[in-house]
Amino acid sequence: MISLVAVCGRAAYDRIWPKRQSAPQWILNLIPAYSETEEEIFSCLESMVNNKTEPHKQVFCIILDGQPRDMTRYLTRTITTFDCPHVSFKGKPNTLDVVAGFYGKAPVLIVQKRKNMGKKDSLILCFDLFNYARASLPKCTQLIKDRLYDSVLPELTHQPDFEGFDMIFCTDADSALNEGAIKKLADAISHAPNAIASCGIVLVKNRQYTFWKIFQHYQYAFGQIVRRRAESFWGRVTCLPGCVTMIAVRPECGPAIEHYARPVECIPVLRHQVQYLGTDRRLTYCLLKQGTHLKTIFVQDAVSETAPPESLKHYLSQRRRWGSNAYFNNYFYLFGPNMALWTRYVALVELLRMTLVYYRVANTGMLIYNIVLEVKAGTFSALALAALLVVSQFPTVMFAGSVTISKHLRPHLLQFFLGFFANKCAAFPLSLAVFTNVAMNLGSHSWGMTGLTPKVARPADSPV
């Protein structure tokens, strides 16, 4: 109901009071990569270069983890290369190889980490370099930042007095953005003075009618349309997806990244679990923790498409990480400082829903068993069951209505329809398997399986 009110209210508000044109913003577009191929990385870059972000201006930053690649062959012009020492957020020494140049007319920074330090380290490095600095910023990172702002960025941006970025856009190398997504996210932050971040919707790429794609496509869309849109009504989206998120460059980001990068020095495994395994949801918590006045916004028509796991083994590996992040971070949303009452309520509901997964499955089995017994005995009441179905399936009805009226989601209607039945058949056993996997791996910080995306055809070396 909250989600429905939010959509109708926003549509009416925008019609009565149209939004003003946003002032031009400088946007740093981050693409972290590990196992993705060069073709996937530059396919993602291509979708961002041609995303029609005017009047906003962009610089692209590709951060590569531990797998040497010759990325310079894709650049039409190189202006500088250098290497420099770096210390990861875990205190491990590393070396960065930095290349600055142009992909067509697009300014690009390529940062190659010689040792793999993980996606979280790439996010922290990006914020250290291009957002407000945290108090514990390593000296070597400060030296890199000074060099970039003194000589590299002025040449890339054609701005001799370039002072810094206004926003940082984060995506994944295996994702593709729909046209206008970056501009919509930037405009959303520009129109909301207290917005520290905005995010779009994540859908499945390459929509073949396979079980895993229709199953996850429905899951992705349902969770975002029903839950995330309701959270956005209060300005408290609790998970900013890593493949389509815009973060403002604000003073609050310095303390947020300080908390995000802080080593855990206490015993409870809960803190270790969220700090060393969590990325997107943990970052969102660190941002919202900086004050109840800050808002995170969901922009439904800013669409990113990503490649989901396509086997049971890959699915369980990914959902073990996602489930752990969702479950344990909700404890911090529930009990942490500076959290709005609505956020605490949502966290409590999610904790109960996930904790009672075994009970919910058993309860559903008992319901079906008793219905069968009543049908055999001739005492079954369809009216009583109808009332139960109306209550339990109301979110599904609202989701179907939202998909039908949305021009961005309507083309996916058939896949969502098939995905609904796929989830009804497989959701319960897979939910049990995922939560059991989360519980059995408590204390593990392993990222899990990588290379979940299918290979793509190699394009021409020169940019289009």
CSV table of C-alpha atoms in Angstrom, one decimal:
chain,number,residue,atom,x,y,z
A,1,MET,CA,0.0,0.0,0.0
A,2,ILE,CA,2.8,2.4,0.9
A,3,SER,CA,4.5,1.6,-2.5
A,4,LEU,CA,1.2,2.4,-4.3
A,5,VAL,CA,0.7,5.6,-2.5
A,6,ALA,CA,4.3,6.6,-3.2
A,7,VAL,CA,3.9,6.1,-7.0
A,8,CYS,CA,0.5,7.9,-7.2
A,9,GLY,CA,1.6,10.7,-5.0
A,10,ARG,CA,4.9,11.3,-6.9
A,11,ALA,CA,3.1,11.2,-10.3
A,12,ALA,CA,0.6,13.8,-9.1
A,13,TYR,CA,3.3,16.0,-7.5
A,14,ASP,CA,5.5,16.0,-10.6
A,15,ARG,CA,2.5,17.0,-12.8
A,16,ILE,CA,1.5,19.9,-10.5
A,17,TRP,CA,5.0,21.1,-9.7
A,18,PRO,CA,7.4,20.0,-12.6
A,19,LYS,CA,11.0,19.7,-11.6
A,20,ARG,CA,13.5,22.3,-12.7
A,21,GLN,CA,16.3,21.6,-15.0
A,22,SER,CA,19.3,20.3,-13.0
A,23,ALA,CA,22.5,22.3,-13.0
A,24,PRO,CA,25.5,20.6,-14.8
A,25,GLN,CA,27.3,18.2,-12.5
A,26,TRP,CA,30.7,16.5,-12.7
A,27,ILE,CA,30.2,12.7,-12.3
A,28,LEU,CA,32.9,10.2,-11.7
A,29,ASN,CA,31.8,6.8,-13.1
A,30,LEU,CA,33.3,3.9,-11.3
A,31,ILE,CA,33.6,0.4,-12.9
A,32,PRO,CA,35.3,-2.1,-10.5
A,33,ALA,CA,36.3,-5.4,-12.2
A,34,TYR,CA,38.0,-8.7,-11.2
A,35,SER,CA,37.1,-11.7,-13.3
A,36,GLU,CA,35.2,-9.9,-16.1
A,37,THR,CA,36.8,-9.9,-19.6
A,38,GLU,CA,38.1,-6.8,-21.3
A,39,GLU,CA,35.2,-7.0,-23.7
A,40,GLU,CA,32.7,-7.0,-20.9
A,41,ILE,CA,34.4,-4.1,-19.2
A,42,PHE,CA,34.4,-1.9,-22.3
A,43,SER,CA,30.9,-3.0,-23.3
A,44,CYS,CA,29.8,-1.6,-19.9
A,45,LEU,CA,31.9,1.5,-20.6
A,46,GLU,CA,30.2,1.9,-24.0
A,47,SER,CA,26.8,1.8,-22.4
A,48,MET,CA,27.8,4.6,-20.0
A,49,VAL,CA,29.5,6.8,-22.7
A,50,ASN,CA,26.4,6.7,-24.8
A,51,ASN,CA,24.0,7.2,-21.9
A,52,LYS,CA,22.9,10.7,-22.8
A,53,THR,CA,23.8,12.4,-19.5
A,54,GLU,CA,23.7,16.0,-20.8
A,55,PRO,CA,24.1,18.6,-19.3
A,56,HIS,CA,26.2,16.5,-16.8
A,57,LYS,CA,29.8,15.8,-17.6
A,58,GLN,CA,31.6,12.5,-17.0
A,59,VAL,CA,35.0,11.0,-16.2
A,60,PHE,CA,35.3,7.2,-16.2
A,61,CYS,CA,37.4,5.2,-13.7
A,62,ILE,CA,38.1,1.5,-14.2
A,63,ILE,CA,39.7,-0.2,-11.1
A,64,LEU,CA,41.0,-3.7,-11.9
A,65,ASP,CA,41.9,-6.3,-9.2
A,66,GLY,CA,44.9,-8.5,-9.5
A,67,GLN,CA,44.5,-9.8,-13.1
A,68,PRO,CA,46.9,-8.1,-15.5
A,69,ARG,CA,45.2,-6.8,-18.6
A,70,ASP,CA,46.4,-4.7,-21.5
A,71,MET,CA,43.6,-2.1,-21.4
A,72,THR,CA,45.6,0.7,-23.1
A,73,ARG,CA,44.9,-0.9,-26.5
A,74,TYR,CA,41.3,0.3,-26.2
A,75,LEU,CA,42.2,3.9,-25.6
A,76,THR,CA,42.4,6.2,-28.6
A,77,ARG,CA,44.9,8.5,-26.8
A,78,THR,CA,47.0,8.1,-23.6
A,79,ILE,CA,48.2,11.2,-21.7
A,80,THR,CA,50.1,9.6,-18.8
A,81,THR,CA,51.0,6.4,-17.1
A,82,PHE,CA,52.6,5.9,-13.6
A,83,ASP,CA,52.8,3.4,-10.8
A,84,CYS,CA,52.6,4.1,-7.1
A,85,PRO,CA,52.4,2.3,-3.7
A,86,HIS,CA,49.1,1.7,-2.1
A,87,VAL,CA,47.9,0.2,1.2
A,88,SER,CA,44.6,-1.7,1.3
A,89,PHE,CA,41.9,-1.0,3.9
A,90,LYS,CA,43.2,-4.2,5.6
A,91,GLY,CA,46.7,-2.7,5.8
A,92,LYS,CA,48.2,-4.9,3.1
A,93,PRO,CA,50.8,-3.3,0.8
A,94,ASN,CA,50.1,-3.2,-2.9
A,95,THR,CA,51.1,-1.3,-6.1
A,96,LEU,CA,48.8,0.6,-8.5
A,97,ASP,CA,49.5,1.0,-12.2
A,98,VAL,CA,47.6,4.1,-13.4
A,99,VAL,CA,46.8,5.0,-17.0
A,100,ALA,CA,44.9,8.2,-18.0
A,101,GLY,CA,43.7,8.8,-21.5
A,102,PHE,CA,40.6,9.0,-23.8
A,103,TYR,CA,38.2,6.4,-25.1
A,104,GLY,CA,37.0,8.3,-28.2
A,105,LYS,CA,36.1,11.6,-26.5
A,106,ALA,CA,35.5,10.1,-23.1
A,107,PRO,CA,38.1,10.7,-20.4
A,108,VAL,CA,39.2,7.5,-18.7
A,109,LEU,CA,41.3,6.6,-15.7
A,110,ILE,CA,42.5,2.9,-15.5
A,111,VAL,CA,43.8,1.8,-12.1
A,112,GLN,CA,45.3,-1.7,-12.0
A,113,LYS,CA,45.9,-3.2,-8.6
A,114,ARG,CA,48.7,-5.8,-8.9
A,115,LYS,CA,47.3,-7.9,-6.1
A,116,ASN,CA,43.6,-8.7,-5.7
A,117,MET,CA,42.3,-6.8,-2.7
A,118,GLY,CA,38.5,-7.2,-3.4
A,119,LYS,CA,35.7,-5.0,-4.6
A,120,LYS,CA,35.3,-3.4,-1.2
A,121,ASP,CA,38.9,-2.1,-1.4
A,122,SER,CA,38.2,-0.7,-4.8
A,123,LEU,CA,35.2,1.2,-3.5
A,124,ILE,CA,37.2,2.6,-0.6
A,125,LEU,CA,40.0,3.6,-3.0
A,126,CYS,CA,37.6,5.4,-5.3
A,127,PHE,CA,36.0,7.3,-2.4
A,128,ASP,CA,39.4,8.2,-0.9
A,129,LEU,CA,40.5,9.6,-4.2
A,130,PHE,CA,37.3,11.4,-5.4
A,131,ASN,CA,35.1,12.1,-2.4
A,132,TYR,CA,35.7,13.8,1.0
A,133,ALA,CA,38.7,12.2,2.7
A,134,ARG,CA,38.4,10.0,5.7
A,135,ALA,CA,40.4,10.9,8.8
A,136,SER,CA,42.6,7.8,8.5
A,137,LEU,CA,43.5,8.3,4.8
A,138,PRO,CA,46.9,6.6,4.2
A,139,LYS,CA,49.7,9.0,3.2
A,140,CYS,CA,50.4,7.1,0.0
A,141,THR,CA,46.7,7.5,-1.1
A,142,GLN,CA,46.9,11.2,-0.4
A,143,LEU,CA,49.9,11.4,-2.6
A,144,ILE,CA,48.1,9.7,-5.5
A,145,LYS,CA,45.1,12.0,-4.9
A,146,ASP,CA,47.3,15.1,-5.1
A,147,ARG,CA,49.0,13.9,-8.3
A,148,LEU,CA,45.6,13.2,-10.0
A,149,TYR,CA,44.2,16.6,-9.1
A,150,ASP,CA,47.4,18.6,-9.8
A,151,SER,CA,48.1,17.3,-13.3
A,152,VAL,CA,45.9,14.4,-14.5
A,153,LEU,CA,42.3,15.5,-14.0
A,154,PRO,CA,42.8,19.0,-15.3
A,155,GLU,CA,44.0,17.6,-18.6
A,156,LEU,CA,41.2,14.9,-18.7
A,157,THR,CA,38.5,17.4,-18.0
A,158,HIS,CA,39.9,20.3,-20.0
A,159,GLN,CA,39.5,22.3,-16.8
A,160,PRO,CA,42.8,23.8,-15.6
A,161,ASP,CA,41.2,24.8,-12.3
A,162,PHE,CA,39.2,21.5,-11.9
A,163,GLU,CA,38.2,21.3,-8.2
A,164,GLY,CA,36.5,18.0,-7.9
A,165,PHE,CA,33.4,15.9,-8.6
A,166,ASP,CA,29.9,16.4,-7.5
A,167,MET,CA,28.8,12.8,-7.6
A,168,ILE,CA,30.2,9.3,-8.0
A,169,PHE,CA,28.3,6.7,-10.0
A,170,CYS,CA,29.0,3.0,-9.2
A,171,THR,CA,28.2,0.1,-11.5
A,172,ASP,CA,29.6,-3.4,-12.2
A,173,ALA,CA,31.6,-4.4,-15.2
A,174,ASP,CA,29.1,-7.1,-16.2
A,175,SER,CA,26.2,-4.7,-16.2
A,176,ALA,CA,24.6,-2.6,-19.0
A,177,LEU,CA,22.7,0.6,-18.4
A,178,ASN,CA,19.6,1.7,-20.1
A,179,GLU,CA,19.7,5.1,-21.8
A,180,GLY,CA,19.3,8.0,-19.5
A,181,ALA,CA,19.9,6.0,-16.2
A,182,ILE,CA,22.9,8.1,-15.1
A,183,LYS,CA,21.1,11.4,-15.7
A,184,LYS,CA,18.0,10.3,-13.9
A,185,LEU,CA,20.0,9.3,-10.8
A,186,ALA,CA,22.0,12.6,-10.9
A,187,ASP,CA,18.8,14.6,-11.2
A,188,ALA,CA,17.2,12.8,-8.3
A,189,ILE,CA,20.1,13.9,-6.0
A,190,SER,CA,20.1,17.4,-7.4
A,191,HIS,CA,16.4,17.9,-6.6
A,192,ALA,CA,16.7,16.6,-3.1
A,193,PRO,CA,19.0,18.7,-0.9
A,194,ASN,CA,19.4,16.0,1.8
A,195,ALA,CA,19.9,13.1,-0.6
A,196,ILE,CA,23.2,11.4,-0.1
A,197,ALA,CA,22.5,8.7,-2.7
A,198,SER,CA,20.1,7.4,-5.3
A,199,CYS,CA,19.7,4.0,-6.9
A,200,GLY,CA,17.9,2.5,-9.9
A,201,ILE,CA,16.3,-0.8,-10.6
A,202,VAL,CA,18.3,-4.0,-11.5
A,203,LEU,CA,16.8,-6.4,-14.0
A,204,VAL,CA,18.2,-9.5,-15.7
A,205,LYS,CA,20.3,-9.1,-18.9
A,206,ASN,CA,19.8,-11.4,-22.0
A,207,ARG,CA,16.2,-12.4,-21.2
A,208,GLN,CA,16.2,-16.0,-22.4
A,209,TYR,CA,13.4,-18.2,-21.1
A,210,THR,CA,15.5,-20.4,-18.9
A,211,PHE,CA,14.5,-21.4,-15.4
A,212,TRP,CA,17.3,-19.5,-13.6
A,213,LYS,CA,16.7,-16.3,-15.6
A,214,ILE,CA,12.9,-16.1,-15.1
A,215,PHE,CA,13.2,-17.2,-11.5
A,216,GLN,CA,15.7,-14.5,-10.6
A,217,HIS,CA,14.2,-11.9,-12.9
A,218,TYR,CA,10.9,-12.1,-10.9
A,219,GLN,CA,12.8,-12.1,-7.6
A,220,TYR,CA,14.9,-9.0,-8.5
A,221,ALA,CA,11.9,-7.0,-9.7
A,222,PHE,CA,9.5,-8.0,-6.9
A,223,GLY,CA,11.9,-7.1,-4.1
A,224,GLN,CA,12.7,-3.7,-5.6
A,225,ILE,CA,9.2,-2.7,-6.7
A,226,VAL,CA,7.5,-3.8,-3.4
A,227,ARG,CA,10.1,-3.2,-0.8
A,228,ARG,CA,12.6,-0.7,-2.1
A,229,ARG,CA,10.0,1.6,-3.5
A,230,ALA,CA,8.2,1.6,-0.1
A,231,GLU,CA,11.5,2.4,1.6
A,232,SER,CA,12.1,5.3,-0.8
A,233,PHE,CA,8.8,6.8,0.2
A,234,TRP,CA,10.4,7.6,3.5
A,235,GLY,CA,13.8,8.3,1.9
A,236,ARG,CA,15.5,5.3,3.6
A,237,VAL,CA,16.5,2.8,1.0
A,238,THR,CA,18.5,0.3,3.0
A,239,CYS,CA,20.4,-1.4,0.2
A,240,LEU,CA,21.9,0.6,-2.7
A,241,PRO,CA,22.7,-2.0,-5.5
A,242,GLY,CA,26.3,-1.9,-6.6
A,243,CYS,CA,25.5,-1.8,-10.3
A,244,VAL,CA,23.3,1.3,-10.4
A,245,THR,CA,23.9,3.7,-7.6
A,246,MET,CA,24.8,7.4,-7.5
A,247,ILE,CA,26.5,8.8,-4.4
A,248,ALA,CA,26.8,12.5,-3.7
A,249,VAL,CA,30.1,14.1,-2.9
A,250,ARG,CA,29.3,15.4,0.6
A,251,PRO,CA,31.2,16.1,3.8
A,252,GLU,CA,29.2,13.2,5.5
A,253,CYS,CA,30.9,10.7,3.1
A,254,GLY,CA,34.3,11.2,4.8
A,255,PRO,CA,33.1,9.8,8.2
A,256,ALA,CA,30.9,7.2,6.4
A,257,ILE,CA,34.0,5.7,4.5
A,258,GLU,CA,36.0,6.0,7.8
A,259,HIS,CA,33.4,3.6,9.3
A,260,TYR,CA,33.2,1.5,6.2
A,261,ALA,CA,37.0,0.9,6.1
A,262,ARG,CA,37.6,0.6,9.9
A,263,PRO,CA,39.2,-2.7,11.0
A,264,VAL,CA,37.2,-4.7,13.5
A,265,GLU,CA,39.0,-5.0,16.8
A,266,CYS,CA,36.3,-6.6,19.0
A,267,ILE,CA,35.2,-10.2,19.5
A,268,PRO,CA,31.5,-10.5,18.3
A,269,VAL,CA,31.5,-12.3,15.0
A,270,LEU,CA,28.5,-10.2,13.9
A,271,ARG,CA,30.7,-7.1,13.4
A,272,HIS,CA,33.3,-9.1,11.5
A,273,GLN,CA,30.6,-10.6,9.3
A,274,VAL,CA,29.2,-7.3,8.1
A,275,GLN,CA,32.5,-5.4,7.9
A,276,TYR,CA,34.5,-7.9,5.9
A,277,LEU,CA,31.8,-9.6,3.7
A,278,GLY,CA,29.4,-6.7,3.3
A,279,THR,CA,29.7,-4.2,0.4
A,280,ASP,CA,26.6,-2.6,-0.9
A,281,ARG,CA,24.3,-2.9,2.1
A,282,ARG,CA,27.1,-2.1,4.5
A,283,LEU,CA,28.0,1.0,2.6
A,284,THR,CA,24.3,2.1,2.7
A,285,TYR,CA,24.2,1.7,6.4
A,286,CYS,CA,27.4,3.7,6.9
A,287,LEU,CA,25.9,6.5,4.8
A,288,LEU,CA,22.6,6.6,6.6
A,289,LYS,CA,24.3,6.4,10.0
A,290,GLN,CA,25.7,9.9,9.5
A,291,GLY,CA,22.4,11.5,10.3
A,292,THR,CA,18.6,11.1,10.2
A,293,HIS,CA,18.4,14.1,7.8
A,294,LEU,CA,20.1,12.1,5.0
A,295,LYS,CA,18.0,10.4,2.4
A,296,THR,CA,18.6,7.5,0.0
A,297,ILE,CA,16.3,7.5,-3.0
A,298,PHE,CA,14.9,4.8,-5.4
A,299,VAL,CA,14.5,5.9,-9.1
A,300,GLN,CA,12.4,3.2,-10.7
A,301,ASP,CA,13.0,4.2,-14.3
A,302,ALA,CA,16.8,4.2,-14.0
A,303,VAL,CA,17.4,0.7,-15.3
A,304,SER,CA,20.5,-1.5,-15.1
A,305,GLU,CA,20.7,-5.0,-16.5
A,306,THR,CA,23.0,-7.6,-15.0
A,307,ALA,CA,23.8,-11.3,-15.7
A,308,PRO,CA,22.6,-13.6,-12.9
A,309,PRO,CA,23.9,-17.0,-11.8
A,310,GLU,CA,22.8,-19.7,-14.1
A,311,SER,CA,23.3,-22.8,-12.0
A,312,LEU,CA,22.3,-24.0,-8.5
A,313,LYS,CA,25.9,-23.9,-7.4
A,314,HIS,CA,26.4,-20.4,-8.5
A,315,TYR,CA,23.1,-19.3,-7.2
A,316,LEU,CA,23.7,-20.6,-3.7
A,317,SER,CA,27.2,-19.1,-3.6
A,318,GLN,CA,25.9,-15.7,-4.5
A,319,ARG,CA,22.9,-15.8,-2.2
A,320,ARG,CA,25.0,-17.0,0.7
A,321,ARG,CA,26.8,-13.7,0.5
A,322,TRP,CA,23.7,-11.7,-0.1
A,323,GLY,CA,21.7,-13.4,2.6
A,324,SER,CA,24.5,-13.0,5.1
A,325,ASN,CA,24.8,-9.3,4.3
A,326,ALA,CA,21.0,-8.7,4.5
A,327,TYR,CA,20.5,-10.7,7.7
A,328,PHE,CA,23.3,-9.4,9.8
A,329,ASN,CA,23.2,-5.8,8.6
A,330,ASN,CA,19.6,-5.7,9.7
A,331,TYR,CA,20.7,-6.0,13.3
A,332,PHE,CA,22.6,-2.8,12.9
A,333,TYR,CA,19.7,-1.1,11.2
A,334,LEU,CA,17.5,-2.2,14.1
A,335,PHE,CA,19.8,-1.2,17.0
A,336,GLY,CA,22.3,1.2,15.4
A,337,PRO,CA,22.5,5.0,16.0
A,338,ASN,CA,20.8,7.7,13.9
A,339,MET,CA,18.3,5.3,12.3
A,340,ALA,CA,14.8,6.5,11.6
A,341,LEU,CA,11.9,4.6,13.2
A,342,TRP,CA,10.7,3.4,9.8
A,343,THR,CA,14.1,1.9,9.1
A,344,ARG,CA,14.1,0.1,12.4
A,345,TYR,CA,10.6,-1.3,11.8
A,346,VAL,CA,11.6,-2.6,8.3
A,347,ALA,CA,14.7,-4.2,9.7
A,348,LEU,CA,12.7,-5.9,12.4
A,349,VAL,CA,10.2,-7.3,9.9
A,350,GLU,CA,13.1,-8.6,7.6
A,351,LEU,CA,14.8,-10.2,10.6
A,352,LEU,CA,11.7,-12.0,11.6
A,353,ARG,CA,10.9,-13.1,8.1
A,354,MET,CA,14.4,-14.6,7.5
A,355,THR,CA,14.7,-16.1,11.0
A,356,LEU,CA,11.3,-17.8,10.8
A,357,VAL,CA,12.0,-19.3,7.3
A,358,TYR,CA,11.9,-22.9,8.7
A,359,TYR,CA,8.7,-22.2,10.5
A,360,ARG,CA,7.1,-20.6,7.5
A,361,VAL,CA,7.9,-23.6,5.3
A,362,ALA,CA,6.5,-26.0,7.9
A,363,ASN,CA,3.4,-23.8,8.4
A,364,THR,CA,2.7,-23.8,4.6
A,365,GLY,CA,3.1,-27.6,4.5
A,366,MET,CA,0.7,-28.0,7.4
A,367,LEU,CA,-1.8,-25.7,5.7
A,368,ILE,CA,-1.7,-27.7,2.5
A,369,TYR,CA,-2.0,-30.9,4.5
A,370,ASN,CA,-5.1,-29.7,6.4
A,371,ILE,CA,-6.7,-28.4,3.2
A,372,VAL,CA,-6.4,-31.9,1.7
A,373,LEU,CA,-7.9,-33.5,4.9
A,374,GLU,CA,-10.8,-31.0,4.9
A,375,VAL,CA,-11.5,-31.6,1.2
A,376,LYS,CA,-11.6,-35.4,1.8
A,377,ALA,CA,-13.9,-34.9,4.8
A,378,GLY,CA,-16.2,-32.5,2.9
A,379,THR,CA,-15.7,-29.7,5.4
A,380,PHE,CA,-13.5,-27.4,3.3
A,381,SER,CA,-14.5,-23.7,3.2
A,382,ALA,CA,-13.4,-21.9,0.1
A,383,LEU,CA,-14.5,-18.6,1.7
A,384,ALA,CA,-12.0,-18.9,4.6
A,385,LEU,CA,-9.2,-19.8,2.2
A,386,ALA,CA,-10.1,-16.9,-0.1
A,387,ALA,CA,-9.7,-14.4,2.8
A,388,LEU,CA,-6.3,-15.9,3.5
A,389,LEU,CA,-5.2,-15.6,-0.2
A,390,VAL,CA,-6.4,-12.0,-0.5
A,391,VAL,CA,-4.1,-11.0,2.4
A,392,SER,CA,-1.1,-13.1,1.5
A,393,GLN,CA,-1.2,-12.3,-2.3
A,394,PHE,CA,-2.0,-8.6,-2.0
A,395,PRO,CA,1.7,-7.6,-2.6
A,396,THR,CA,1.8,-9.8,-5.7
A,397,VAL,CA,-1.3,-8.0,-7.0
A,398,MET,CA,0.3,-4.6,-6.4
A,399,PHE,CA,3.4,-5.8,-8.1
A,400,ALA,CA,1.5,-6.9,-11.2
A,401,GLY,CA,-0.3,-3.5,-11.3
A,402,SER,CA,3.0,-1.7,-11.1
A,403,VAL,CA,4.5,-3.7,-13.9
A,404,THR,CA,1.4,-3.2,-16.1
A,405,ILE,CA,1.4,0.6,-15.8
A,406,SER,CA,5.2,1.1,-16.1
A,407,LYS,CA,6.5,1.5,-19.6
A,408,HIS,CA,10.0,0.3,-18.5
A,409,LEU,CA,8.7,-2.9,-16.9
A,410,ARG,CA,5.8,-3.8,-19.2
A,411,PRO,CA,8.0,-5.5,-21.8
A,412,HIS,CA,9.1,-7.9,-19.1
A,413,LEU,CA,5.5,-8.9,-18.2
A,414,LEU,CA,5.6,-12.4,-19.7
A,415,GLN,CA,8.9,-13.2,-17.9
A,416,PHE,CA,7.5,-12.0,-14.6
A,417,PHE,CA,4.3,-14.1,-15.2
A,418,LEU,CA,6.4,-17.2,-15.7
A,419,GLY,CA,8.8,-16.2,-12.9
A,420,PHE,CA,5.8,-16.0,-10.5
A,421,PHE,CA,5.1,-19.7,-11.0
A,422,ALA,CA,8.8,-20.7,-11.0
A,423,ASN,CA,9.1,-19.0,-7.6
A,424,LYS,CA,6.0,-20.7,-6.2
A,425,CYS,CA,7.5,-24.0,-7.1
A,426,ALA,CA,11.1,-23.5,-6.0
A,427,ALA,CA,11.2,-20.6,-3.6
A,428,PHE,CA,10.6,-22.6,-0.4
A,429,PRO,CA,13.3,-25.3,-0.9
A,430,LEU,CA,15.8,-22.7,-2.2
A,431,SER,CA,15.0,-20.3,0.8
A,432,LEU,CA,15.8,-23.2,3.2
A,433,ALA,CA,19.0,-24.0,1.3
A,434,VAL,CA,20.2,-20.3,1.3
A,435,PHE,CA,19.5,-19.6,5.0
A,436,THR,CA,21.1,-22.9,6.0
A,437,ASN,CA,24.1,-22.0,3.9
A,438,VAL,CA,24.3,-18.6,5.6
A,439,ALA,CA,24.1,-20.2,9.1
A,440,MET,CA,26.7,-22.8,8.3
A,441,ASN,CA,29.1,-20.2,6.9
A,442,LEU,CA,28.8,-17.8,9.8
A,443,GLY,CA,32.3,-16.3,10.3
A,444,SER,CA,33.4,-16.9,6.8
A,445,HIS,CA,34.5,-13.8,4.8
A,446,SER,CA,34.9,-15.7,1.5
A,447,TRP,CA,33.4,-13.8,-1.4
A,448,GLY,CA,32.4,-17.1,-3.1
A,449,MET,CA,32.3,-18.0,-6.7
A,450,THR,CA,33.2,-15.5,-9.4
A,451,GLY,CA,32.9,-15.6,-13.1
A,452,LEU,CA,29.1,-16.0,-13.1
A,453,THR,CA,28.6,-14.1,-16.3
A,454,PRO,CA,28.5,-15.7,-19.7
A,455,LYS,CA,31.3,-14.9,-22.2
A,456,VAL,CA,30.5,-12.3,-24.8
A,457,ALA,CA,31.8,-12.0,-28.4
A,458,ARG,CA,35.0,-10.0,-28.8
A,459,PRO,CA,34.3,-6.7,-30.4
A,460,ALA,CA,36.6,-4.6,-32.5
A,461,ASP,CA,39.6,-3.1,-30.7
A,462,SER,CA,38.7,0.4,-31.6
A,463,PRO,CA,35.8,2.2,-29.9
A,464,VAL,CA,32.6,2.7,-31.9
